[in-house]
JSON list of C-alpha atoms and ligand atoms in Angstrom, two decimals:
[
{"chain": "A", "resi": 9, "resn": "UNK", "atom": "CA", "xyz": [61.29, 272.52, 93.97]},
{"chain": "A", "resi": 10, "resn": "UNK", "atom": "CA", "xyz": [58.33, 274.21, 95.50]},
{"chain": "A", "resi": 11, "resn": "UNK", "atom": "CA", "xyz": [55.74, 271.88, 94.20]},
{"chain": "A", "resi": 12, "resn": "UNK", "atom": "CA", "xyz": [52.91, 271.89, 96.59]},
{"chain": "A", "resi": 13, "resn": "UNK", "atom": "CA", "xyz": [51.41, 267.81, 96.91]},
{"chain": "A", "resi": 14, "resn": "UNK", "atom": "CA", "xyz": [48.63, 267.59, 99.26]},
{"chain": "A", "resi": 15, "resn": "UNK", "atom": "CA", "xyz": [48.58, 264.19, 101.54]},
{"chain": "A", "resi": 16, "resn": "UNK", "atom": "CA", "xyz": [45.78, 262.57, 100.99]},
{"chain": "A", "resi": 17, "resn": "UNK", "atom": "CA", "xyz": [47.36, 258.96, 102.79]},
{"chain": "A", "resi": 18, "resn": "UNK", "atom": "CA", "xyz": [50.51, 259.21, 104.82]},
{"chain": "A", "resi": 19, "resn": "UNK", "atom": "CA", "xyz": [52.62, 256.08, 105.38]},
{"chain": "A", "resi": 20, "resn": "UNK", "atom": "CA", "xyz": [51.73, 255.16, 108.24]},
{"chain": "A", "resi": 21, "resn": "UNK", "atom": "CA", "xyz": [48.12, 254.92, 107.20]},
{"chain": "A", "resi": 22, "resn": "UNK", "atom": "CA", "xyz": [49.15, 253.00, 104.36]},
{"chain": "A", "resi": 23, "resn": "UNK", "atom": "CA", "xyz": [51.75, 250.45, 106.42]},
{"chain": "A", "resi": 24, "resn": "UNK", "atom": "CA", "xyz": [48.63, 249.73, 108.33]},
{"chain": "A", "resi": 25, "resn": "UNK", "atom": "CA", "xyz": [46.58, 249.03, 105.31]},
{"chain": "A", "resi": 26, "resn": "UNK", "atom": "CA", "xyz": [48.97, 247.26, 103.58]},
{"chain": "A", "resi": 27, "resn": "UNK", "atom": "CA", "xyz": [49.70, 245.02, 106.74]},
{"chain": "A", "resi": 28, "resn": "UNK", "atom": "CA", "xyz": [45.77, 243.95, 107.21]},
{"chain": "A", "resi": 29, "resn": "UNK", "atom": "CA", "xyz": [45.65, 243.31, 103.81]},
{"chain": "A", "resi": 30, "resn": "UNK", "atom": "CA", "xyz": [47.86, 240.65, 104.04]},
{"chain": "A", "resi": 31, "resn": "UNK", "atom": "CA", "xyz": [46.23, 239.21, 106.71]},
{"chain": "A", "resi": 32, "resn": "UNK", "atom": "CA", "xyz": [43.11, 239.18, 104.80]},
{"chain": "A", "resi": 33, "resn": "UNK", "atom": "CA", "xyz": [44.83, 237.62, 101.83]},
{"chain": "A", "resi": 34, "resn": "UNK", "atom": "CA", "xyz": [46.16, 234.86, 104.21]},
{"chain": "A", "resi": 35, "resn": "UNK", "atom": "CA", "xyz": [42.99, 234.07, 105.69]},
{"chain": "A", "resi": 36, "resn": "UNK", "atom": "CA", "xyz": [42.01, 232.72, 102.14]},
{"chain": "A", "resi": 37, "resn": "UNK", "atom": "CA", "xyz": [44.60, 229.75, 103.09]},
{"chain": "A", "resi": 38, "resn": "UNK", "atom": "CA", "xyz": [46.13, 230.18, 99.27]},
{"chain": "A", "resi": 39, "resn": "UNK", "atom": "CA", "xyz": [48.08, 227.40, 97.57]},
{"chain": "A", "resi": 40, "resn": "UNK", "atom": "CA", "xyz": [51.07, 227.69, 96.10]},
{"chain": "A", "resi": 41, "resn": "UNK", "atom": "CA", "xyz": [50.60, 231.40, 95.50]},
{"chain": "A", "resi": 42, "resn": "UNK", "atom": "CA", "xyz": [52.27, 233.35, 93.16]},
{"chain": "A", "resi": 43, "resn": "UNK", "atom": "CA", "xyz": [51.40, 237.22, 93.09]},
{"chain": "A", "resi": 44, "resn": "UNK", "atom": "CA", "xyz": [52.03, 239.18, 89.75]},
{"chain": "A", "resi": 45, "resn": "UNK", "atom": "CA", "xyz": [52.80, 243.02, 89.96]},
{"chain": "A", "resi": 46, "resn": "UNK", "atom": "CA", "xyz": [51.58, 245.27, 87.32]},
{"chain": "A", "resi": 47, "resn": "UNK", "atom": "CA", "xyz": [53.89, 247.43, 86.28]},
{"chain": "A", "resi": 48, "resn": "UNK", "atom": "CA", "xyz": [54.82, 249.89, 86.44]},
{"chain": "A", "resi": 49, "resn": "UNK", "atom": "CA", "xyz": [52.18, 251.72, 89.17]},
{"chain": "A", "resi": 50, "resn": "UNK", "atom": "CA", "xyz": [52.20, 248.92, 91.54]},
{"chain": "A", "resi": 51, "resn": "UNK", "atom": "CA", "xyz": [56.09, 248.34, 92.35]},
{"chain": "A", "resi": 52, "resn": "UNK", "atom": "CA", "xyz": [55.96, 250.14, 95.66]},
{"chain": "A", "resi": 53, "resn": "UNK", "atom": "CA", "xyz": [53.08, 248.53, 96.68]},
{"chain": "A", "resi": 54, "resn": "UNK", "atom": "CA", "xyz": [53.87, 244.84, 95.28]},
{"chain": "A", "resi": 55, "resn": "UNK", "atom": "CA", "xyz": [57.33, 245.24, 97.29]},
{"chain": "A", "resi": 56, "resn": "UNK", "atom": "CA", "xyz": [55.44, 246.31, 100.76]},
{"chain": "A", "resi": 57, "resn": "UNK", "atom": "CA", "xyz": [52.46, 243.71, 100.44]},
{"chain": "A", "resi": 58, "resn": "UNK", "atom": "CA", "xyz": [55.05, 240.86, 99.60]},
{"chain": "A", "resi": 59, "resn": "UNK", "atom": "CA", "xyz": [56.76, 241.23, 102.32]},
{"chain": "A", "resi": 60, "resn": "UNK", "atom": "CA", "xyz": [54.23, 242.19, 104.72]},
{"chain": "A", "resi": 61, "resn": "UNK", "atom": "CA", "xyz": [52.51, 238.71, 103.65]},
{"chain": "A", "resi": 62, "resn": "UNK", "atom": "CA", "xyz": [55.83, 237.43, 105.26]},
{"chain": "A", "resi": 63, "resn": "UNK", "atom": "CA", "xyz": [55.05, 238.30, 108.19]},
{"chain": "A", "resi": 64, "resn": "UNK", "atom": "CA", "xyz": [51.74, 237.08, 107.59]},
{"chain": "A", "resi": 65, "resn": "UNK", "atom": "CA", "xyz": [53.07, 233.67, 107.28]},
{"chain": "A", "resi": 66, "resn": "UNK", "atom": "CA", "xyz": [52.41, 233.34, 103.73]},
{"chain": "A", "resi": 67, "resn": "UNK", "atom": "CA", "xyz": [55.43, 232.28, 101.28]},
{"chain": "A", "resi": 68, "resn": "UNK", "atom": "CA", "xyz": [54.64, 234.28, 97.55]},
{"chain": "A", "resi": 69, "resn": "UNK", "atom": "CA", "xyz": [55.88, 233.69, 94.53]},
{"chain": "A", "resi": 70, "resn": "UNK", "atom": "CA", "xyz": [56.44, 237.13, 92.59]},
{"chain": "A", "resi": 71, "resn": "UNK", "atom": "CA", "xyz": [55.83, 237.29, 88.98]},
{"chain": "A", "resi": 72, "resn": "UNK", "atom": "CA", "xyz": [55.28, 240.88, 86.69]},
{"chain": "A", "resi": 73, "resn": "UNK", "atom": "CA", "xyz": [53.41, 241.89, 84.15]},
{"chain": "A", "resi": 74, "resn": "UNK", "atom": "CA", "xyz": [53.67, 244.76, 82.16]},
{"chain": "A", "resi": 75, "resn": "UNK", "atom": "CA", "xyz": [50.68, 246.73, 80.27]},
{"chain": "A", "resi": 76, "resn": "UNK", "atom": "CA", "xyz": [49.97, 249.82, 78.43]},
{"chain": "A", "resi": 77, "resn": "UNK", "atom": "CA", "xyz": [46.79, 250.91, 77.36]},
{"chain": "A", "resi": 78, "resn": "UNK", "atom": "CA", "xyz": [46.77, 252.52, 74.10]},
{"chain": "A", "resi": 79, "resn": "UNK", "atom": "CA", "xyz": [43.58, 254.92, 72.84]},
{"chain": "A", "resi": 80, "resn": "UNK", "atom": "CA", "xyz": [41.91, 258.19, 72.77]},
{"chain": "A", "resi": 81, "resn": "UNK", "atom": "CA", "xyz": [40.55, 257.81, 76.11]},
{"chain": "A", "resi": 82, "resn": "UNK", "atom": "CA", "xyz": [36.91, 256.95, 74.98]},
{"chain": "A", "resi": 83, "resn": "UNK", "atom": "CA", "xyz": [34.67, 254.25, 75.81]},
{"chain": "A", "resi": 84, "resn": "UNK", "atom": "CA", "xyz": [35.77, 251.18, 74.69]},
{"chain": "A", "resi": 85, "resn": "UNK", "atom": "CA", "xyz": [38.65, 252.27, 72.33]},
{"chain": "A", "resi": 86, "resn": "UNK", "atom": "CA", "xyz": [41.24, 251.12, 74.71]},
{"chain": "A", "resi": 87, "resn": "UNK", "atom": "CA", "xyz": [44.08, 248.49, 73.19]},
{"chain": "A", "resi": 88, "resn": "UNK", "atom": "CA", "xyz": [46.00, 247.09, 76.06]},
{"chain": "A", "resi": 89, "resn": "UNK", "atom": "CA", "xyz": [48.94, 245.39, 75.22]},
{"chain": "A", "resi": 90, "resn": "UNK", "atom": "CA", "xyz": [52.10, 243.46, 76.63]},
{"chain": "A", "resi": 91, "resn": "UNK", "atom": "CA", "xyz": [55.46, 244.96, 76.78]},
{"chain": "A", "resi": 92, "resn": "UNK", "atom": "CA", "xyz": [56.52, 242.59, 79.30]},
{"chain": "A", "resi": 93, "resn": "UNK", "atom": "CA", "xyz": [54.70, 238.65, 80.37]},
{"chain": "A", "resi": 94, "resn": "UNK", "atom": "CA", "xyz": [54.76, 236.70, 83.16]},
{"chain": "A", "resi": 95, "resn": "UNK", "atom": "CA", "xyz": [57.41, 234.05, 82.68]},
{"chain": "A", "resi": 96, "resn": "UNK", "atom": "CA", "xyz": [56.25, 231.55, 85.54]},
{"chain": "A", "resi": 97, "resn": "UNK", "atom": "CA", "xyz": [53.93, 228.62, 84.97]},
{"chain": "A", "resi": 98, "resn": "UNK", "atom": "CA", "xyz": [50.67, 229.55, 86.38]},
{"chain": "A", "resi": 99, "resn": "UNK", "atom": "CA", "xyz": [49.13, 226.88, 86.01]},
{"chain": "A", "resi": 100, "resn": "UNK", "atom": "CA", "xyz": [47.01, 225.78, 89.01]},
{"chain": "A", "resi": 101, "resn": "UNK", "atom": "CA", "xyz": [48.10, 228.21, 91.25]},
{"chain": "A", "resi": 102, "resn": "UNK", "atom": "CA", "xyz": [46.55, 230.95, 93.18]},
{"chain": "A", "resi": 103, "resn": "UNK", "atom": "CA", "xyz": [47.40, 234.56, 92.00]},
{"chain": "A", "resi": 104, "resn": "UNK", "atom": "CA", "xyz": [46.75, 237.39, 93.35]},
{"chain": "A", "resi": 105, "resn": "UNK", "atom": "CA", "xyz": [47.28, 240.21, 90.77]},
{"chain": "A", "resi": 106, "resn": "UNK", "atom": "CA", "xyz": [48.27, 243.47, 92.38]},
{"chain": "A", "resi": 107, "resn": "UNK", "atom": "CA", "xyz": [48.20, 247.12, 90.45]},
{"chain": "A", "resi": 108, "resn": "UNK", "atom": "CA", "xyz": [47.97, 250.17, 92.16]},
{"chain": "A", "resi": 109, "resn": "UNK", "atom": "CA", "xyz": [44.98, 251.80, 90.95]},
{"chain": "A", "resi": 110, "resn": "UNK", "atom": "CA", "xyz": [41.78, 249.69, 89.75]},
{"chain": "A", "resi": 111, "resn": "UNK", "atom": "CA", "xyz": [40.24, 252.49, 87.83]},
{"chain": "A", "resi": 112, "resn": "UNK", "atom": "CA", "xyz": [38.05, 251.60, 84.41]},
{"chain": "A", "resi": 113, "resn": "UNK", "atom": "CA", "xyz": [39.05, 247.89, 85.05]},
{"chain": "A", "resi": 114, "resn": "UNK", "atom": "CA", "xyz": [40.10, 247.21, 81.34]},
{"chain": "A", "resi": 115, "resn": "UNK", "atom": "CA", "xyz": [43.40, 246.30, 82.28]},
{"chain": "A", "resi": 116, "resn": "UNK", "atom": "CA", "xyz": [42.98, 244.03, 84.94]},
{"chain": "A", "resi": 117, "resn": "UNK", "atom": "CA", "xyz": [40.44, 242.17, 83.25]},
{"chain": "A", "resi": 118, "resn": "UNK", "atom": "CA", "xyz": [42.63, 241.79, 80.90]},
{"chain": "A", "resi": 119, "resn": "UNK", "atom": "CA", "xyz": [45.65, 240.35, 82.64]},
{"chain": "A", "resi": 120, "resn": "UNK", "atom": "CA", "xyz": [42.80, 238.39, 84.95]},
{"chain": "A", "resi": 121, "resn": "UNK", "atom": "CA", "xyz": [41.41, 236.81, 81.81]},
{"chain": "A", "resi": 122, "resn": "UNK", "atom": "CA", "xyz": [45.26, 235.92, 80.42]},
{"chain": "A", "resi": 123, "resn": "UNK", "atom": "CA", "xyz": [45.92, 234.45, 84.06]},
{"chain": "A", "resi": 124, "resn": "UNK", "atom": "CA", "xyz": [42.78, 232.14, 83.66]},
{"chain": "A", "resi": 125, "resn": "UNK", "atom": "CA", "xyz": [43.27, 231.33, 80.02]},
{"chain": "A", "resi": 126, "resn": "UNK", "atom": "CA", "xyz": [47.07, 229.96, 81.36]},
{"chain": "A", "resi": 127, "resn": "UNK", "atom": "CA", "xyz": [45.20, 227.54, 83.81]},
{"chain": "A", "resi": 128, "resn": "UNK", "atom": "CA", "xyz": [45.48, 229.70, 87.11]},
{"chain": "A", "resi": 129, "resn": "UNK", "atom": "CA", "xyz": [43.13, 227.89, 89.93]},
{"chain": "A", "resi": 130, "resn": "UNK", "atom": "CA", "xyz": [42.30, 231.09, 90.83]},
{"chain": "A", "resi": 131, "resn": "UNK", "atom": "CA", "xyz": [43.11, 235.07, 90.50]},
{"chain": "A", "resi": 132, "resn": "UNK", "atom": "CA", "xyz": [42.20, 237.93, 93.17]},
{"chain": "A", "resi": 133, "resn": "UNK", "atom": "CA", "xyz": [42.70, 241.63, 92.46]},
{"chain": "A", "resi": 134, "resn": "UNK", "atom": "CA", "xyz": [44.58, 243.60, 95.12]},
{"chain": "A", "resi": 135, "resn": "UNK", "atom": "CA", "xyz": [44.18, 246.96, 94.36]},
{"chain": "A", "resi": 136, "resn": "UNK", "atom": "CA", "xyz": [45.63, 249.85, 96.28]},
{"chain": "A", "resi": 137, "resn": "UNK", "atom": "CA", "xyz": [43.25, 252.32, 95.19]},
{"chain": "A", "resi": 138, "resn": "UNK", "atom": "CA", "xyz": [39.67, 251.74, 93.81]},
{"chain": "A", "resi": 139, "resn": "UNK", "atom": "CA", "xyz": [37.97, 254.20, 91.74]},
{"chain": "A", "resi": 140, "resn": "UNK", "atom": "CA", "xyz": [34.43, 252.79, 91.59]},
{"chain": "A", "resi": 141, "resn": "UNK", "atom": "CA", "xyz": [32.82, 255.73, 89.84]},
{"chain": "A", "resi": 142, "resn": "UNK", "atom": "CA", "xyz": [35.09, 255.44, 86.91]},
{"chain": "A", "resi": 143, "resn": "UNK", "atom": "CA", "xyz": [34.27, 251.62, 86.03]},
{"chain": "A", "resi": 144, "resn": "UNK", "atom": "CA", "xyz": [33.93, 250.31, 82.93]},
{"chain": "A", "resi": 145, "resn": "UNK", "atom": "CA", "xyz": [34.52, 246.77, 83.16]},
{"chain": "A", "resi": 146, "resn": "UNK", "atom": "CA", "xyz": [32.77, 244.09, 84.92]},
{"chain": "A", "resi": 147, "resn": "UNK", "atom": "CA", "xyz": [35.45, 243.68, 88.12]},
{"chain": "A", "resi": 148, "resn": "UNK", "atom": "CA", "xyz": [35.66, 244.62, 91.27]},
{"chain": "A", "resi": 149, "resn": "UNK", "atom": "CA", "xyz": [38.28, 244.06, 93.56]},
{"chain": "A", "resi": 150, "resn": "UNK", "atom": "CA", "xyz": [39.00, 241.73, 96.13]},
{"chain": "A", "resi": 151, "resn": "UNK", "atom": "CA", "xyz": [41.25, 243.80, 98.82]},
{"chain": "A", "resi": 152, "resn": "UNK", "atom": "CA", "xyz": [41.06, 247.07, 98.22]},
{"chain": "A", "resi": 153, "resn": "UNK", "atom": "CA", "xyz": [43.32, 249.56, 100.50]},
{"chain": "A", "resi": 154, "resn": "UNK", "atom": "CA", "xyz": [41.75, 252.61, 100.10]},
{"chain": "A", "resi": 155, "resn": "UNK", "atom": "CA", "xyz": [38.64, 253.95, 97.74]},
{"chain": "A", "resi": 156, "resn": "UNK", "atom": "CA", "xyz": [40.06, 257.16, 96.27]},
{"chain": "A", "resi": 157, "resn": "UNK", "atom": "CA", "xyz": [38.29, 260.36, 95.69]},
{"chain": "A", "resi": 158, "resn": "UNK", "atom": "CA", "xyz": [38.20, 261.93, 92.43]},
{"chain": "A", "resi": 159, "resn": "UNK", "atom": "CA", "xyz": [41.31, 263.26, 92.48]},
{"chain": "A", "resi": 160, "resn": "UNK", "atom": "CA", "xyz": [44.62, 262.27, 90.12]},
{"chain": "A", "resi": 161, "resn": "UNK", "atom": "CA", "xyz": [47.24, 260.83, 92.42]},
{"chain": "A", "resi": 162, "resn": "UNK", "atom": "CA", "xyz": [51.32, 260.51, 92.82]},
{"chain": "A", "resi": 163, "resn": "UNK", "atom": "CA", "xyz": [53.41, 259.18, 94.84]},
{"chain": "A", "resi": 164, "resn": "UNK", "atom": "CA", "xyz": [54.17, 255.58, 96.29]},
{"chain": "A", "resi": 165, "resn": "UNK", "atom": "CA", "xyz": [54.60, 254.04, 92.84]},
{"chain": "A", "resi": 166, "resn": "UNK", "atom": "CA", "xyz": [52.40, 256.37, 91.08]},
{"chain": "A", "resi": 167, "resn": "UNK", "atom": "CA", "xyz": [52.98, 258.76, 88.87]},
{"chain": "A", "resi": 168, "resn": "UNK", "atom": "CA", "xyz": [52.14, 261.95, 86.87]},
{"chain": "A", "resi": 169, "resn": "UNK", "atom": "CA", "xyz": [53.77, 262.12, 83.68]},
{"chain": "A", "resi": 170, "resn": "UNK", "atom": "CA", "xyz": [56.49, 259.98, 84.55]},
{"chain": "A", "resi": 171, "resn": "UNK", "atom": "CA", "xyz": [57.30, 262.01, 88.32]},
{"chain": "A", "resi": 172, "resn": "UNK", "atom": "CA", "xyz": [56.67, 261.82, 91.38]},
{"chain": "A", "resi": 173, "resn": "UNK", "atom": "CA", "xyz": [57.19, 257.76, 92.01]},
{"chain": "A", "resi": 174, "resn": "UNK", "atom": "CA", "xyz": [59.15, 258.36, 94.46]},
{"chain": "A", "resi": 175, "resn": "UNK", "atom": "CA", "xyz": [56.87, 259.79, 97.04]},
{"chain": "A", "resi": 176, "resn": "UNK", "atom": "CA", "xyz": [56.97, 257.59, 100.32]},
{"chain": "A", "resi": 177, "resn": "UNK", "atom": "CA", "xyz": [53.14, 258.36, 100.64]},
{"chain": "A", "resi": 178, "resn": "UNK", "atom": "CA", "xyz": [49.62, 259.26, 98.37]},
{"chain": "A", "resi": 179, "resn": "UNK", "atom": "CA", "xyz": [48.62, 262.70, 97.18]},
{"chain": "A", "resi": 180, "resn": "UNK", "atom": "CA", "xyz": [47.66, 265.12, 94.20]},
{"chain": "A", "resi": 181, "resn": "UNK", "atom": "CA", "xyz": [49.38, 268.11, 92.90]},
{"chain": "A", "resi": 182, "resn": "UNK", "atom": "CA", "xyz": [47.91, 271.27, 93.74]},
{"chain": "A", "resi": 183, "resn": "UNK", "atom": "CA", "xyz": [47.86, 274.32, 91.31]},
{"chain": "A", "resi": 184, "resn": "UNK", "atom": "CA", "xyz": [50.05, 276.81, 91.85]},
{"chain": "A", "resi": 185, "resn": "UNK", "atom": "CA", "xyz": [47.14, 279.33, 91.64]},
{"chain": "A", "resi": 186, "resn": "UNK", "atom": "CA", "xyz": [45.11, 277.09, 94.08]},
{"chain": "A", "resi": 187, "resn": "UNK", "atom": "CA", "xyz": [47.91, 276.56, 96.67]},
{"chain": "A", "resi": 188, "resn": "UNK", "atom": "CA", "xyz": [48.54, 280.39, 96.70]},
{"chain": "A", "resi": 189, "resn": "UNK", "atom": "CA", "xyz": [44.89, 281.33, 97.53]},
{"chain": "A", "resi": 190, "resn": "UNK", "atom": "CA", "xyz": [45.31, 278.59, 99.89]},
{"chain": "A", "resi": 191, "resn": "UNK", "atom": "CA", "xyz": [41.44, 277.72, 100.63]},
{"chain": "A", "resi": 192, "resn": "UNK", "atom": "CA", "xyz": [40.25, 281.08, 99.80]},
{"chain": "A", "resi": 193, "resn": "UNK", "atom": "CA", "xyz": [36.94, 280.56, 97.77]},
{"chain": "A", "resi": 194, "resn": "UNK", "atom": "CA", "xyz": [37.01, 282.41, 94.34]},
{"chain": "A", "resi": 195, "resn": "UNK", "atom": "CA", "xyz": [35.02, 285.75, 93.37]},
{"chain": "B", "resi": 18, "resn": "LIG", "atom": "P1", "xyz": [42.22, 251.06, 84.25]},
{"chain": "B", "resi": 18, "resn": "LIG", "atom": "O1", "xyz": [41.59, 250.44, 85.48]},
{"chain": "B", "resi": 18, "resn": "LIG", "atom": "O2", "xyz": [42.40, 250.10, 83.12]},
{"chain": "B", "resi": 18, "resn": "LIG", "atom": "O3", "xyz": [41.49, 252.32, 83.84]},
{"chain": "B", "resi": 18, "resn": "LIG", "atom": "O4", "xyz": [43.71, 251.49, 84.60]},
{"chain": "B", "resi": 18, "resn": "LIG", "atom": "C1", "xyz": [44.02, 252.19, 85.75]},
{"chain": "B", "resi": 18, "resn": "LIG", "atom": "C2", "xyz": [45.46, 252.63, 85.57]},
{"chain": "B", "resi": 18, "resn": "LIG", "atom": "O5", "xyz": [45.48, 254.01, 85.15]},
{"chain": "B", "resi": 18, "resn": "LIG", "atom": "C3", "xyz": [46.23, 252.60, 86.88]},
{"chain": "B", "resi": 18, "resn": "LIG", "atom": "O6", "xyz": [46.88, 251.36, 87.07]},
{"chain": "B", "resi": 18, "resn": "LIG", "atom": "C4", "xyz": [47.24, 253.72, 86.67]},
{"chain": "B", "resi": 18, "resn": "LIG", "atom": "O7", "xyz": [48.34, 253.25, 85.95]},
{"chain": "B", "resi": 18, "resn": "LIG", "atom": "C5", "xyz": [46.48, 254.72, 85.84]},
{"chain": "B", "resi": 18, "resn": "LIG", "atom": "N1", "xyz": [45.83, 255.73, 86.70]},
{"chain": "B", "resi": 18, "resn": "LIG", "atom": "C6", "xyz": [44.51, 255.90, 86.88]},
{"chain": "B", "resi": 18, "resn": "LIG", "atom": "N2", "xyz": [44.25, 256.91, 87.74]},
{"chain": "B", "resi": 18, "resn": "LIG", "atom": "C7", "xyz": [45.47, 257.39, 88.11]},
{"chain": "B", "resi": 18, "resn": "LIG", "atom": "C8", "xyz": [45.88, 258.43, 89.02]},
{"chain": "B", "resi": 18, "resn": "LIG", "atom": "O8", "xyz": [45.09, 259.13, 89.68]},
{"chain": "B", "resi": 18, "resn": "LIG", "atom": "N3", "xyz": [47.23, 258.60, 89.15]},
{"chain": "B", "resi": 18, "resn": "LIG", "atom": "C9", "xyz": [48.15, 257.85, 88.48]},
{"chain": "B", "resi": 18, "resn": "LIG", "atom": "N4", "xyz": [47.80, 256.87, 87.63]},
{"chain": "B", "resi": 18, "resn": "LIG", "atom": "C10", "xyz": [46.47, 256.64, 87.44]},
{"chain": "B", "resi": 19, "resn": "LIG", "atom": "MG1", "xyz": [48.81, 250.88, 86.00]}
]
């Protein structure tokens, strides 16, 4: 396979991202914490951030949740619905929701809102990858490992019609036609 994937975040710079943010999620002293993967985009992630909150000295919980939007794509059509809960009580407990890329925001303000509805003390957003520019929703999130350009990514959990999940780091595909003019500007 000769598929050309540009880097745009190399493990290393994500191990270092992913340890600080656990240290930032620890500094928030959270009780009885449970953190809830959304799947399936964020099961790299999830697995790295759990464990580097080990080392962090925290003790998670780990619930999932899994969504799928449904629509045409336009403003405000989206349907999100549940092909898989959260089975845990949630019920005053601190969550900390974790997808991979927080992009129009529908989704997470949807599982935020379901967390709250279910009597969670409290629920923070740990999103990989922000896309601010593409917001829809009123959310923002609270660790954030990297704002990504406008680019559609792969690897590390994420994927492009159903490939490239396996990547150990973040990157887009590049054309054929644009890797084989390699950086030459067009006529
Ligand atoms: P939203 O915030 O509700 O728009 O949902 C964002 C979701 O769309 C992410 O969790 C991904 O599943 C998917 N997504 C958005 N941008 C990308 C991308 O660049 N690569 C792969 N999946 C993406
Ligand atoms: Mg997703």
């Amino acid at each position: 396979m000769t598929t050309n994937i540009h880097t745009l975040f190399d493990e290393d710079a994500i191990a270092l991202r992913v340890a600080a943010l656990a240290e930032e999620i620890g500094e928030s002293k959270p009780q009885d914490l449970l953190v809830v993967a959304v799947l399936k985009g964020s099961f790299i992630f999830a697995a790295d951030l759990v464990r580097a909150m080990h080392r962090a000295g925290l003790e998670p919980e780990m619930e999932f949740i899994h969504l799928s939007s449904y629509g045409a794509g336009t403003e405000g059509s989206d349907t999100i619905r549940v092909l898989r809960d959260v089975e845990s009580n949630v019920e005053n407990r601190d969550i900390v929701l974790v997808d991979d890329i927080l992009e129009s925001g529908r989704t997470l303000s949807f599982a935020r809102e379901r967390l709250k509805e279910r009597g969670a003390r409290s629920v923070k957003i740990a999103a990989l990858l922000d896309k601010p520019e593409r917001r829809k929703a009123a959310i923002s999130a609270d660790y954030v490992g990297f704002t990504c350009p406008e680019k559609f990514v792969v690897g590390y959990g994420m994927d492009m019609g159903h490939a490239w999940r396996q990547l150990p780091f973040i990157g887009y595909v590049v054309a054929p036609e644009e890797a084989a003019s390699d950086g030459k500007t067009g006529g």
